[in-house]
Short mmCIF file of N, CA and C in Angstrom, two decimals:
data_model
loop_
_atom_site.label_atom_id
_atom_site.label_comp_id
_atom_site.label_asym_id
_atom_site.label_seq_id
_atom_site.Cartn_x
_atom_site.Cartn_y
_atom_site.Cartn_z
N MET A 11 14.70 9.79 -4.38
CA MET A 11 13.59 8.86 -4.40
C MET A 11 13.28 8.44 -2.96
N HIS A 12 12.01 8.39 -2.64
CA HIS A 12 11.60 8.01 -1.29
C HIS A 12 11.94 6.54 -1.03
N ALA A 13 12.37 6.24 0.19
CA ALA A 13 12.77 4.88 0.56
C ALA A 13 11.62 3.89 0.36
N PHE A 14 10.38 4.31 0.59
CA PHE A 14 9.25 3.42 0.39
C PHE A 14 9.15 3.01 -1.08
N ARG A 15 9.31 3.97 -1.97
CA ARG A 15 9.27 3.68 -3.40
C ARG A 15 10.35 2.66 -3.75
N GLN A 16 11.55 2.85 -3.24
CA GLN A 16 12.64 1.92 -3.52
C GLN A 16 12.30 0.52 -3.02
N ALA A 17 11.72 0.43 -1.83
CA ALA A 17 11.37 -0.88 -1.27
C ALA A 17 10.29 -1.57 -2.09
N VAL A 18 9.28 -0.81 -2.50
CA VAL A 18 8.21 -1.40 -3.32
C VAL A 18 8.76 -1.86 -4.66
N GLU A 19 9.55 -1.01 -5.31
CA GLU A 19 10.08 -1.38 -6.62
C GLU A 19 10.99 -2.59 -6.54
N ALA A 20 11.66 -2.78 -5.38
CA ALA A 20 12.50 -3.96 -5.18
C ALA A 20 11.68 -5.16 -4.68
N ARG A 21 10.39 -4.94 -4.41
CA ARG A 21 9.50 -5.96 -3.85
C ARG A 21 10.08 -6.52 -2.54
N ASP A 22 10.65 -5.61 -1.75
CA ASP A 22 11.31 -5.96 -0.50
C ASP A 22 10.31 -5.78 0.64
N HIS A 23 9.59 -6.84 0.96
CA HIS A 23 8.54 -6.79 1.97
C HIS A 23 9.08 -6.38 3.35
N ALA A 24 10.26 -6.89 3.70
CA ALA A 24 10.84 -6.56 5.01
C ALA A 24 11.18 -5.07 5.09
N ALA A 25 11.73 -4.51 4.02
CA ALA A 25 12.06 -3.08 4.01
C ALA A 25 10.80 -2.24 4.09
N ILE A 26 9.76 -2.65 3.39
CA ILE A 26 8.48 -1.93 3.46
C ILE A 26 7.99 -1.90 4.90
N GLU A 27 8.00 -3.04 5.56
CA GLU A 27 7.50 -3.12 6.94
C GLU A 27 8.35 -2.28 7.89
N ARG A 28 9.66 -2.24 7.68
CA ARG A 28 10.53 -1.43 8.54
C ARG A 28 10.23 0.06 8.42
N LEU A 29 9.66 0.49 7.30
CA LEU A 29 9.35 1.90 7.08
C LEU A 29 8.02 2.33 7.69
N LEU A 30 7.26 1.38 8.24
CA LEU A 30 5.95 1.68 8.83
C LEU A 30 6.08 1.93 10.32
N ALA A 31 5.48 3.02 10.78
CA ALA A 31 5.40 3.29 12.22
C ALA A 31 4.45 2.28 12.86
N ASP A 32 4.66 1.98 14.12
CA ASP A 32 3.77 1.04 14.82
C ASP A 32 2.33 1.52 14.79
N ASP A 33 2.13 2.85 14.83
CA ASP A 33 0.79 3.41 14.88
C ASP A 33 0.29 3.90 13.52
N VAL A 34 0.87 3.39 12.44
CA VAL A 34 0.46 3.80 11.09
C VAL A 34 -1.04 3.56 10.91
N VAL A 35 -1.66 4.42 10.13
CA VAL A 35 -3.06 4.25 9.76
C VAL A 35 -3.12 4.16 8.24
N PHE A 36 -3.71 3.06 7.76
CA PHE A 36 -3.85 2.84 6.32
C PHE A 36 -5.29 3.14 5.92
N THR A 37 -5.45 4.01 4.93
CA THR A 37 -6.78 4.33 4.41
C THR A 37 -6.86 3.79 3.00
N SER A 38 -7.74 2.83 2.81
CA SER A 38 -7.92 2.13 1.55
C SER A 38 -8.80 2.92 0.59
N PRO A 39 -8.57 2.74 -0.71
CA PRO A 39 -9.46 3.40 -1.68
C PRO A 39 -10.82 2.70 -1.80
N VAL A 40 -10.94 1.51 -1.23
CA VAL A 40 -12.17 0.74 -1.44
C VAL A 40 -12.85 0.29 -0.15
N ALA A 41 -12.30 0.68 0.99
CA ALA A 41 -12.91 0.31 2.28
C ALA A 41 -13.34 1.58 3.01
N PHE A 42 -14.42 1.49 3.73
CA PHE A 42 -14.98 2.65 4.42
C PHE A 42 -14.11 3.11 5.58
N LYS A 43 -13.67 2.14 6.40
CA LYS A 43 -12.94 2.52 7.61
C LYS A 43 -11.43 2.35 7.40
N PRO A 44 -10.65 3.22 8.05
CA PRO A 44 -9.20 3.06 7.99
C PRO A 44 -8.75 1.86 8.82
N TYR A 45 -7.55 1.39 8.55
CA TYR A 45 -6.98 0.25 9.25
C TYR A 45 -5.79 0.74 10.07
N PRO A 46 -5.90 0.78 11.41
CA PRO A 46 -4.80 1.25 12.23
C PRO A 46 -3.86 0.10 12.61
N GLY A 47 -2.55 0.39 12.56
CA GLY A 47 -1.56 -0.55 13.05
C GLY A 47 -0.64 -1.10 11.97
N LYS A 48 0.56 -1.37 12.38
CA LYS A 48 1.60 -1.85 11.48
C LYS A 48 1.31 -3.24 10.92
N ALA A 49 0.85 -4.15 11.75
CA ALA A 49 0.64 -5.53 11.31
C ALA A 49 -0.40 -5.62 10.19
N ILE A 50 -1.54 -4.96 10.37
CA ILE A 50 -2.59 -5.02 9.34
C ILE A 50 -2.16 -4.25 8.09
N THR A 51 -1.48 -3.13 8.27
CA THR A 51 -1.03 -2.35 7.11
C THR A 51 -0.02 -3.15 6.29
N ALA A 52 0.94 -3.78 6.95
CA ALA A 52 1.93 -4.59 6.23
C ALA A 52 1.25 -5.75 5.51
N ALA A 53 0.28 -6.39 6.14
CA ALA A 53 -0.43 -7.50 5.51
C ALA A 53 -1.23 -7.02 4.30
N ILE A 54 -1.86 -5.86 4.40
CA ILE A 54 -2.59 -5.29 3.26
C ILE A 54 -1.64 -5.00 2.11
N LEU A 55 -0.48 -4.41 2.42
CA LEU A 55 0.47 -4.08 1.36
C LEU A 55 1.03 -5.33 0.68
N ARG A 56 1.23 -6.40 1.43
CA ARG A 56 1.67 -7.67 0.80
C ARG A 56 0.58 -8.17 -0.15
N ALA A 57 -0.68 -8.07 0.28
CA ALA A 57 -1.78 -8.52 -0.58
C ALA A 57 -1.88 -7.66 -1.83
N VAL A 58 -1.70 -6.36 -1.68
CA VAL A 58 -1.73 -5.46 -2.84
C VAL A 58 -0.67 -5.87 -3.84
N MET A 59 0.50 -6.24 -3.34
CA MET A 59 1.57 -6.66 -4.25
C MET A 59 1.23 -7.98 -4.95
N ARG A 60 0.40 -8.80 -4.32
CA ARG A 60 -0.05 -10.03 -4.98
C ARG A 60 -1.11 -9.73 -6.03
N VAL A 61 -1.94 -8.70 -5.80
CA VAL A 61 -3.08 -8.38 -6.65
C VAL A 61 -2.72 -7.52 -7.85
N PHE A 62 -1.88 -6.50 -7.62
CA PHE A 62 -1.49 -5.61 -8.71
C PHE A 62 -0.55 -6.31 -9.68
N GLU A 63 -0.81 -6.14 -10.94
CA GLU A 63 0.11 -6.61 -11.99
C GLU A 63 0.70 -5.38 -12.66
N ASP A 64 1.91 -5.52 -13.18
CA ASP A 64 2.56 -4.43 -13.93
C ASP A 64 2.60 -3.13 -13.15
N PHE A 65 2.83 -3.22 -11.86
CA PHE A 65 2.84 -2.03 -11.00
C PHE A 65 4.08 -1.19 -11.28
N THR A 66 3.88 0.11 -11.48
CA THR A 66 4.99 1.03 -11.74
C THR A 66 4.69 2.39 -11.12
N TYR A 67 5.64 2.91 -10.34
CA TYR A 67 5.53 4.30 -9.93
C TYR A 67 5.95 5.16 -11.11
N VAL A 68 5.17 6.19 -11.40
CA VAL A 68 5.45 7.03 -12.56
C VAL A 68 5.84 8.46 -12.19
N ARG A 69 5.59 8.83 -10.94
CA ARG A 69 5.91 10.20 -10.53
C ARG A 69 5.95 10.26 -9.01
N GLU A 70 6.79 11.14 -8.50
CA GLU A 70 6.91 11.33 -7.06
C GLU A 70 6.89 12.82 -6.76
N ILE A 71 6.06 13.21 -5.81
CA ILE A 71 5.95 14.61 -5.41
C ILE A 71 6.19 14.67 -3.90
N ASP A 72 7.11 15.53 -3.49
CA ASP A 72 7.43 15.66 -2.07
C ASP A 72 7.23 17.11 -1.64
N ASP A 73 6.80 17.30 -0.40
CA ASP A 73 6.70 18.67 0.11
C ASP A 73 8.09 19.17 0.53
N ALA A 74 8.21 20.46 0.67
CA ALA A 74 9.50 21.07 1.00
C ALA A 74 10.01 20.61 2.36
N GLY A 75 9.10 20.29 3.28
CA GLY A 75 9.50 19.85 4.61
C GLY A 75 9.90 18.40 4.69
N GLY A 76 9.60 17.63 3.67
CA GLY A 76 9.97 16.23 3.63
C GLY A 76 9.09 15.29 4.43
N THR A 77 7.91 15.77 4.85
CA THR A 77 7.04 14.89 5.64
C THR A 77 5.87 14.32 4.84
N ASP A 78 5.56 14.94 3.72
CA ASP A 78 4.44 14.47 2.90
C ASP A 78 4.93 14.11 1.50
N HIS A 79 4.44 12.96 1.02
CA HIS A 79 4.89 12.44 -0.27
C HIS A 79 3.68 11.89 -1.03
N ALA A 80 3.67 12.11 -2.32
CA ALA A 80 2.64 11.54 -3.20
C ALA A 80 3.37 10.73 -4.26
N LEU A 81 3.05 9.45 -4.34
CA LEU A 81 3.67 8.54 -5.30
C LEU A 81 2.60 8.07 -6.27
N LEU A 82 2.64 8.57 -7.49
CA LEU A 82 1.65 8.22 -8.50
C LEU A 82 2.07 6.92 -9.17
N PHE A 83 1.08 6.04 -9.43
CA PHE A 83 1.40 4.74 -10.00
C PHE A 83 0.39 4.32 -11.06
N THR A 84 0.81 3.34 -11.83
CA THR A 84 -0.08 2.63 -12.75
C THR A 84 0.05 1.15 -12.44
N ALA A 85 -1.00 0.42 -12.74
CA ALA A 85 -1.01 -1.03 -12.52
C ALA A 85 -2.18 -1.61 -13.30
N THR A 86 -2.31 -2.92 -13.21
CA THR A 86 -3.44 -3.63 -13.79
C THR A 86 -4.00 -4.56 -12.72
N VAL A 87 -5.33 -4.62 -12.64
CA VAL A 87 -6.01 -5.55 -11.75
C VAL A 87 -7.10 -6.22 -12.57
N ASP A 88 -6.99 -7.53 -12.70
CA ASP A 88 -8.00 -8.30 -13.43
C ASP A 88 -8.30 -7.69 -14.80
N GLY A 89 -7.25 -7.30 -15.50
CA GLY A 89 -7.39 -6.76 -16.84
C GLY A 89 -7.79 -5.29 -16.92
N LYS A 90 -8.01 -4.67 -15.77
CA LYS A 90 -8.39 -3.25 -15.73
C LYS A 90 -7.16 -2.39 -15.44
N SER A 91 -6.97 -1.32 -16.22
CA SER A 91 -5.88 -0.39 -15.98
C SER A 91 -6.23 0.51 -14.81
N VAL A 92 -5.29 0.66 -13.91
CA VAL A 92 -5.47 1.45 -12.70
C VAL A 92 -4.48 2.60 -12.71
N ASN A 93 -4.97 3.79 -12.38
CA ASN A 93 -4.11 4.93 -12.06
C ASN A 93 -4.36 5.22 -10.60
N GLY A 94 -3.29 5.47 -9.86
CA GLY A 94 -3.50 5.72 -8.44
C GLY A 94 -2.40 6.55 -7.83
N CYS A 95 -2.59 6.83 -6.55
CA CYS A 95 -1.61 7.61 -5.82
C CYS A 95 -1.54 7.12 -4.38
N ASP A 96 -0.33 6.90 -3.91
CA ASP A 96 -0.06 6.63 -2.50
C ASP A 96 0.31 7.96 -1.85
N PHE A 97 -0.45 8.38 -0.86
CA PHE A 97 -0.15 9.59 -0.09
C PHE A 97 0.45 9.15 1.23
N LEU A 98 1.69 9.54 1.47
CA LEU A 98 2.41 9.12 2.66
C LEU A 98 2.74 10.32 3.53
N HIS A 99 2.58 10.16 4.83
CA HIS A 99 3.08 11.14 5.80
C HIS A 99 4.06 10.41 6.69
N VAL A 100 5.20 11.03 6.95
CA VAL A 100 6.19 10.42 7.83
C VAL A 100 6.28 11.21 9.12
N ASP A 101 6.54 10.48 10.20
CA ASP A 101 6.64 11.09 11.52
C ASP A 101 8.05 11.64 11.75
N ALA A 102 8.32 12.10 12.96
CA ALA A 102 9.62 12.70 13.29
C ALA A 102 10.77 11.70 13.15
N ASP A 103 10.47 10.41 13.23
CA ASP A 103 11.50 9.37 13.07
C ASP A 103 11.67 8.94 11.62
N GLY A 104 10.90 9.56 10.71
CA GLY A 104 10.99 9.20 9.30
C GLY A 104 10.19 7.97 8.92
N LEU A 105 9.32 7.51 9.81
CA LEU A 105 8.49 6.33 9.55
C LEU A 105 7.11 6.77 9.06
N ILE A 106 6.51 5.97 8.21
CA ILE A 106 5.20 6.28 7.66
C ILE A 106 4.15 6.08 8.75
N ASP A 107 3.44 7.16 9.09
CA ASP A 107 2.40 7.06 10.11
C ASP A 107 1.00 7.29 9.54
N ASP A 108 0.94 7.70 8.28
CA ASP A 108 -0.35 7.87 7.61
C ASP A 108 -0.15 7.47 6.15
N PHE A 109 -0.98 6.56 5.68
CA PHE A 109 -0.85 5.99 4.34
C PHE A 109 -2.24 5.93 3.73
N MET A 110 -2.48 6.77 2.73
CA MET A 110 -3.79 6.79 2.08
C MET A 110 -3.59 6.51 0.59
N VAL A 111 -4.46 5.69 0.03
CA VAL A 111 -4.40 5.34 -1.39
C VAL A 111 -5.68 5.79 -2.07
N MET A 112 -5.52 6.34 -3.26
CA MET A 112 -6.66 6.66 -4.12
C MET A 112 -6.40 6.03 -5.48
N VAL A 113 -7.47 5.53 -6.11
CA VAL A 113 -7.35 4.93 -7.44
C VAL A 113 -8.50 5.38 -8.33
N ARG A 114 -8.27 5.28 -9.62
CA ARG A 114 -9.28 5.58 -10.63
C ARG A 114 -8.99 4.69 -11.82
N PRO A 115 -9.87 4.49 -12.73
CA PRO A 115 -11.27 4.87 -12.76
C PRO A 115 -12.11 3.93 -11.90
N LEU A 116 -13.40 4.19 -11.87
CA LEU A 116 -14.29 3.40 -11.03
C LEU A 116 -14.24 1.92 -11.37
N SER A 117 -14.15 1.58 -12.65
CA SER A 117 -14.11 0.15 -13.03
C SER A 117 -12.87 -0.51 -12.43
N ALA A 118 -11.75 0.20 -12.37
CA ALA A 118 -10.54 -0.35 -11.77
C ALA A 118 -10.68 -0.44 -10.25
N ALA A 119 -11.29 0.57 -9.64
CA ALA A 119 -11.52 0.53 -8.19
C ALA A 119 -12.41 -0.65 -7.82
N ASN A 120 -13.42 -0.91 -8.65
CA ASN A 120 -14.29 -2.06 -8.39
C ASN A 120 -13.53 -3.37 -8.53
N ALA A 121 -12.66 -3.48 -9.54
CA ALA A 121 -11.85 -4.68 -9.72
C ALA A 121 -10.90 -4.86 -8.54
N LEU A 122 -10.31 -3.76 -8.08
CA LEU A 122 -9.42 -3.81 -6.93
C LEU A 122 -10.18 -4.24 -5.68
N SER A 123 -11.35 -3.69 -5.48
CA SER A 123 -12.17 -4.06 -4.33
C SER A 123 -12.47 -5.55 -4.31
N GLU A 124 -12.84 -6.08 -5.45
CA GLU A 124 -13.14 -7.51 -5.55
C GLU A 124 -11.90 -8.36 -5.29
N ALA A 125 -10.77 -7.98 -5.89
CA ALA A 125 -9.53 -8.75 -5.73
C ALA A 125 -9.04 -8.70 -4.29
N MET A 126 -9.11 -7.54 -3.66
CA MET A 126 -8.66 -7.43 -2.27
C MET A 126 -9.63 -8.13 -1.33
N GLY A 127 -10.91 -8.10 -1.65
CA GLY A 127 -11.89 -8.84 -0.84
C GLY A 127 -11.56 -10.33 -0.80
N ALA A 128 -11.11 -10.85 -1.93
CA ALA A 128 -10.72 -12.27 -1.99
C ALA A 128 -9.46 -12.56 -1.17
N GLN A 129 -8.68 -11.54 -0.89
CA GLN A 129 -7.44 -11.69 -0.12
C GLN A 129 -7.64 -11.50 1.38
N PHE A 130 -8.81 -11.01 1.79
CA PHE A 130 -8.90 -10.50 3.15
C PHE A 130 -8.80 -11.56 4.24
N ASP A 131 -9.22 -12.78 4.00
CA ASP A 131 -9.01 -13.82 5.01
C ASP A 131 -7.51 -14.02 5.25
N GLN A 132 -6.73 -14.06 4.17
CA GLN A 132 -5.29 -14.20 4.29
C GLN A 132 -4.67 -12.98 4.97
N ILE A 133 -5.15 -11.80 4.64
CA ILE A 133 -4.65 -10.57 5.27
C ILE A 133 -4.84 -10.65 6.78
N ARG A 134 -6.02 -11.04 7.23
CA ARG A 134 -6.29 -11.15 8.67
C ARG A 134 -5.36 -12.17 9.33
N LEU A 135 -5.15 -13.31 8.65
CA LEU A 135 -4.25 -14.33 9.19
C LEU A 135 -2.83 -13.78 9.33
N GLU A 136 -2.35 -13.13 8.28
CA GLU A 136 -0.98 -12.59 8.31
C GLU A 136 -0.82 -11.52 9.37
N ALA A 137 -1.83 -10.69 9.55
CA ALA A 137 -1.76 -9.62 10.55
C ALA A 137 -1.71 -10.21 11.97
N ALA A 138 -2.40 -11.32 12.18
CA ALA A 138 -2.46 -11.95 13.48
C ALA A 138 -1.24 -12.83 13.76
N ASP A 139 -0.68 -13.44 12.70
CA ASP A 139 0.41 -14.41 12.88
C ASP A 139 1.40 -14.28 11.72
N PRO A 140 2.53 -13.63 11.95
CA PRO A 140 3.51 -13.41 10.88
C PRO A 140 4.05 -14.68 10.23
N SER A 141 3.91 -15.82 10.89
CA SER A 141 4.45 -17.07 10.32
C SER A 141 3.62 -17.59 9.15
N VAL A 142 2.43 -17.02 8.90
CA VAL A 142 1.59 -17.50 7.80
C VAL A 142 1.63 -16.55 6.59
N ARG A 143 2.66 -15.75 6.50
CA ARG A 143 2.76 -14.79 5.40
C ARG A 143 2.88 -15.47 4.05
N VAL A 144 2.20 -14.87 3.07
CA VAL A 144 2.26 -15.31 1.68
C VAL A 144 2.80 -14.15 0.87
N PHE A 145 3.83 -14.42 0.11
CA PHE A 145 4.41 -13.36 -0.71
C PHE A 145 4.04 -13.66 -2.12
#
């Protein structure tokens, strides 16, 4: 099992952040532009954990080289069932340097977009100042 999956399932925010490279790029399923950097990515992931209900990884696919991973999940957002996948790439140090999320169906993606939009002021605060983190 990938260490990121273990950290998420344990809801271990510190372990999740330790697995992110400083130059990680997060690509959201609902935002046009990617988010570069560890601080903003960690803040986004904390918000996702606040927004998703009943989150469960259901399958893990790894490449033979061990650098690319796909973690399929289910969750609920505002009463909408979500199916999604976290696509992770790890660098030579084993840290996540590319993190892309895809979700379906459209109604769930729209619910996720709305819920994350409501979190974004807090995300910006957390990314700028770690002392204001909300778990």
